[in-house]
CSV table of C-alpha atoms in Angstrom, one decimal:
chain,number,residue,atom,x,y,z
Q,1,MET,CA,26.9,-6.5,-7.5
Q,2,SER,CA,24.5,-9.2,-8.9
Q,3,TRP,CA,23.6,-10.1,-5.3
Q,4,MET,CA,21.9,-6.7,-5.1
Q,5,LEU,CA,19.8,-6.9,-8.3
Q,6,LYS,CA,17.0,-9.2,-7.1
Q,7,PRO,CA,16.4,-7.6,-3.8
Q,8,SER,CA,16.6,-4.2,-5.5
Q,9,ALA,CA,14.0,-5.2,-8.1
Q,10,PHE,CA,11.6,-6.5,-5.4
Q,11,ILE,CA,12.0,-3.3,-3.4
Q,12,ILE,CA,11.5,-1.1,-6.5
Q,13,ALA,CA,8.5,-2.9,-7.8
Q,14,PRO,CA,5.9,-1.6,-5.3
Q,15,HIS,CA,7.2,2.0,-5.8
Q,16,ILE,CA,6.2,1.9,-9.5
Q,17,GLY,CA,2.5,2.1,-8.7
Q,18,GLY,CA,3.2,4.6,-5.9
Q,19,ILE,CA,5.1,6.9,-8.2
Q,20,ALA,CA,2.3,6.6,-10.9
Q,21,GLY,CA,-0.3,7.4,-8.3
Q,22,SER,CA,1.6,10.4,-7.0
Q,23,PHE,CA,0.9,12.1,-10.4
Q,24,ILE,CA,-2.8,11.8,-9.7
Q,25,THR,CA,-2.6,12.7,-6.1
Q,26,ARG,CA,-0.4,15.8,-6.6
Q,27,ASP,CA,-2.9,17.7,-8.6
Q,28,SER,CA,-5.9,16.7,-6.4
Q,29,VAL,CA,-4.2,17.7,-3.1
Q,30,LYS,CA,-3.7,21.2,-4.5
Q,31,THR,CA,-7.3,21.5,-5.7
Q,32,TRP,CA,-10.5,19.7,-4.5
Q,33,TYR,CA,-8.9,17.6,-1.7
Q,34,LYS,CA,-7.9,20.6,0.4
Q,35,ASP,CA,-11.6,21.7,0.6
Q,36,ILE,CA,-13.4,18.5,1.5
Q,37,LYS,CA,-14.3,17.5,5.1
Q,38,LYS,CA,-11.5,15.3,6.5
Q,39,ALA,CA,-11.3,13.4,9.8
Q,40,PRO,CA,-9.9,15.3,12.7
Q,41,TRP,CA,-7.2,12.6,13.0
Q,42,THR,CA,-6.0,13.3,9.4
Q,43,PRO,CA,-2.2,13.9,9.4
Q,44,PRO,CA,-0.6,16.8,7.5
Q,45,ASN,CA,-0.2,16.1,3.8
Q,46,TRP,CA,3.6,15.9,4.1
Q,47,VAL,CA,3.3,12.8,6.2
Q,48,PHE,CA,2.0,10.6,3.4
Q,49,GLY,CA,5.1,10.6,1.1
Q,50,PRO,CA,7.6,9.4,3.7
Q,51,VAL,CA,5.1,6.9,5.2
Q,52,TRP,CA,4.3,5.3,1.8
Q,53,THR,CA,8.0,5.3,0.8
Q,54,SER,CA,8.9,3.3,3.9
Q,55,LEU,CA,5.9,1.0,3.5
Q,56,TYR,CA,6.6,0.3,-0.2
Q,57,THR,CA,10.2,-0.4,0.6
Q,58,GLY,CA,9.3,-2.7,3.5
Q,59,MET,CA,6.7,-4.7,1.5
Q,60,GLY,CA,9.1,-5.0,-1.4
Q,61,TYR,CA,11.8,-6.3,0.9
Q,62,ALA,CA,9.3,-8.7,2.5
Q,63,SER,CA,8.4,-10.1,-0.9
Q,64,TYR,CA,12.0,-10.6,-1.7
Q,65,LEU,CA,12.6,-12.6,1.6
Q,66,VAL,CA,9.6,-14.8,0.7
Q,67,TYR,CA,11.0,-15.3,-2.8
Q,68,ARG,CA,14.5,-16.1,-1.5
Q,69,ASP,CA,13.4,-18.4,1.2
Q,70,GLY,CA,10.4,-20.0,-0.5
Q,71,GLY,CA,12.1,-21.3,-3.7
Q,72,GLY,CA,11.2,-18.4,-6.0
Q,73,PHE,CA,8.1,-18.3,-8.2
Q,74,GLU,CA,8.1,-22.0,-8.6
Q,75,GLY,CA,8.6,-23.1,-5.0
Q,76,GLU,CA,6.7,-22.9,-1.8
Q,77,ALA,CA,6.6,-19.1,-2.2
Q,78,SER,CA,4.5,-19.3,-5.4
Q,79,THR,CA,1.1,-18.8,-3.9
Q,80,ALA,CA,2.3,-16.2,-1.4
Q,81,LEU,CA,3.9,-14.2,-4.2
Q,82,GLN,CA,0.7,-14.5,-6.3
Q,83,LEU,CA,-1.3,-13.2,-3.4
Q,84,TYR,CA,1.3,-10.4,-3.0
Q,85,ALA,CA,0.9,-9.4,-6.7
Q,86,GLY,CA,-2.9,-9.3,-6.3
Q,87,HIS,CA,-2.4,-7.2,-3.2
Q,88,LEU,CA,-0.2,-4.8,-5.2
Q,89,ALA,CA,-2.9,-4.4,-7.8
Q,90,LEU,CA,-5.4,-3.5,-5.1
Q,91,ASN,CA,-2.9,-1.1,-3.5
Q,92,TRP,CA,-2.3,0.7,-6.9
Q,93,LEU,CA,-6.0,0.8,-7.7
Q,94,TRP,CA,-7.0,2.8,-4.6
Q,95,THR,CA,-5.4,6.1,-5.7
Q,96,PRO,CA,-7.2,6.3,-9.1
Q,97,LEU,CA,-10.5,5.5,-7.4
Q,98,PHE,CA,-10.2,8.0,-4.6
Q,99,PHE,CA,-8.1,10.8,-6.1
Q,100,GLY,CA,-8.7,10.3,-9.8
Q,101,LYS,CA,-12.4,9.4,-9.9
Q,102,LYS,CA,-13.5,10.8,-6.5
Q,103,LYS,CA,-15.4,7.5,-5.8
Q,104,PHE,CA,-15.0,7.7,-2.1
Q,105,GLY,CA,-17.4,4.8,-1.3
Q,106,LEU,CA,-15.9,2.5,-3.9
Q,107,ALA,CA,-12.4,3.4,-2.6
Q,108,ALA,CA,-13.5,2.7,1.0
Q,109,ILE,CA,-14.7,-0.8,0.0
Q,110,GLU,CA,-11.5,-1.3,-2.0
Q,111,ILE,CA,-9.2,-0.3,0.8
Q,112,LEU,CA,-11.0,-2.8,3.1
Q,113,PHE,CA,-10.2,-5.5,0.6
Q,114,LEU,CA,-6.7,-4.2,0.5
Q,115,ALA,CA,-6.4,-4.6,4.2
Q,116,GLY,CA,-7.7,-8.1,4.0
Q,117,SER,CA,-5.2,-8.9,1.3
Q,118,ILE,CA,-2.4,-7.6,3.5
Q,119,VAL,CA,-3.5,-10.0,6.3
Q,120,GLY,CA,-3.5,-12.8,3.7
Q,121,CYS,CA,0.1,-11.9,2.7
Q,122,ALA,CA,1.3,-11.8,6.3
Q,123,VAL,CA,-0.3,-15.2,6.9
Q,124,LYS,CA,1.1,-16.8,3.8
Q,125,PHE,CA,4.5,-15.2,4.4
Q,126,TYR,CA,4.8,-16.4,8.0
Q,127,PRO,CA,5.7,-20.1,7.4
Q,128,ILE,CA,8.2,-19.1,4.7
Q,129,ASN,CA,9.9,-16.2,6.5
Q,130,LYS,CA,8.6,-14.8,9.8
Q,131,THR,CA,10.4,-11.5,9.4
Q,132,ALA,CA,8.6,-10.9,6.1
Q,133,SER,CA,5.3,-11.5,7.8
Q,134,TYR,CA,6.2,-9.1,10.6
Q,135,ILE,CA,7.3,-6.4,8.1
Q,136,MET,CA,3.8,-6.4,6.7
Q,137,LEU,CA,2.2,-5.5,10.1
Q,138,PRO,CA,3.0,-1.7,10.1
Q,139,TYR,CA,1.6,-1.6,6.6
Q,140,LEU,CA,-1.6,-3.3,7.8
Q,141,ALA,CA,-1.8,-0.8,10.6
Q,142,TRP,CA,-1.4,2.1,8.2
Q,143,ALA,CA,-4.0,0.5,5.8
Q,144,CYS,CA,-6.5,0.3,8.7
Q,145,TYR,CA,-5.8,3.9,9.7
Q,146,ALA,CA,-6.1,5.0,6.0
Q,147,SER,CA,-9.4,3.1,5.9
Q,148,THR,CA,-10.8,5.2,8.7
Q,149,LEU,CA,-9.8,8.4,6.9
Q,150,ASN,CA,-11.4,7.2,3.6
Q,151,ILE,CA,-14.6,6.1,5.3
Q,152,TYR,CA,-14.9,9.5,7.1
Q,153,ILE,CA,-14.5,11.4,3.9
Q,154,TRP,CA,-17.0,9.1,2.2
Q,155,LEU,CA,-19.6,9.7,4.9
Q,156,LYS,CA,-19.0,13.4,5.4
Q,157,ASN,CA,-18.8,14.5,1.7
């Protein structure tokens, strides 16, 4: 059973901010968000939950692989995991900026930094565990897509 604890902790960790952010998002989606101008390529609201759940799970598992294969927090993985922690902070910050404060422009800039940090994670993960690096790519694609949605809202509202 103990062999499952570390991977589980790494997988659960990114979900913490996602769950916290969902409390902000839930109220906004029912009120002001439904009335703003959104990009024609915006998916239905129900898509976001399953996508983020799978992305958080993937990034958590990727971080575990780097931890496992890179010597933990003290080994080769140290810098990669620090970058990953900073990236999580950026990930968790976006929701309060966009949905909480309605700072669409600031959120747009922030999500571009987030995308850059995902690239940084994928690059730092690669020499430690190639699979972990590849797991970050769908997340990068989604972050780029989400950036276009955010920028559209910023420019049209």
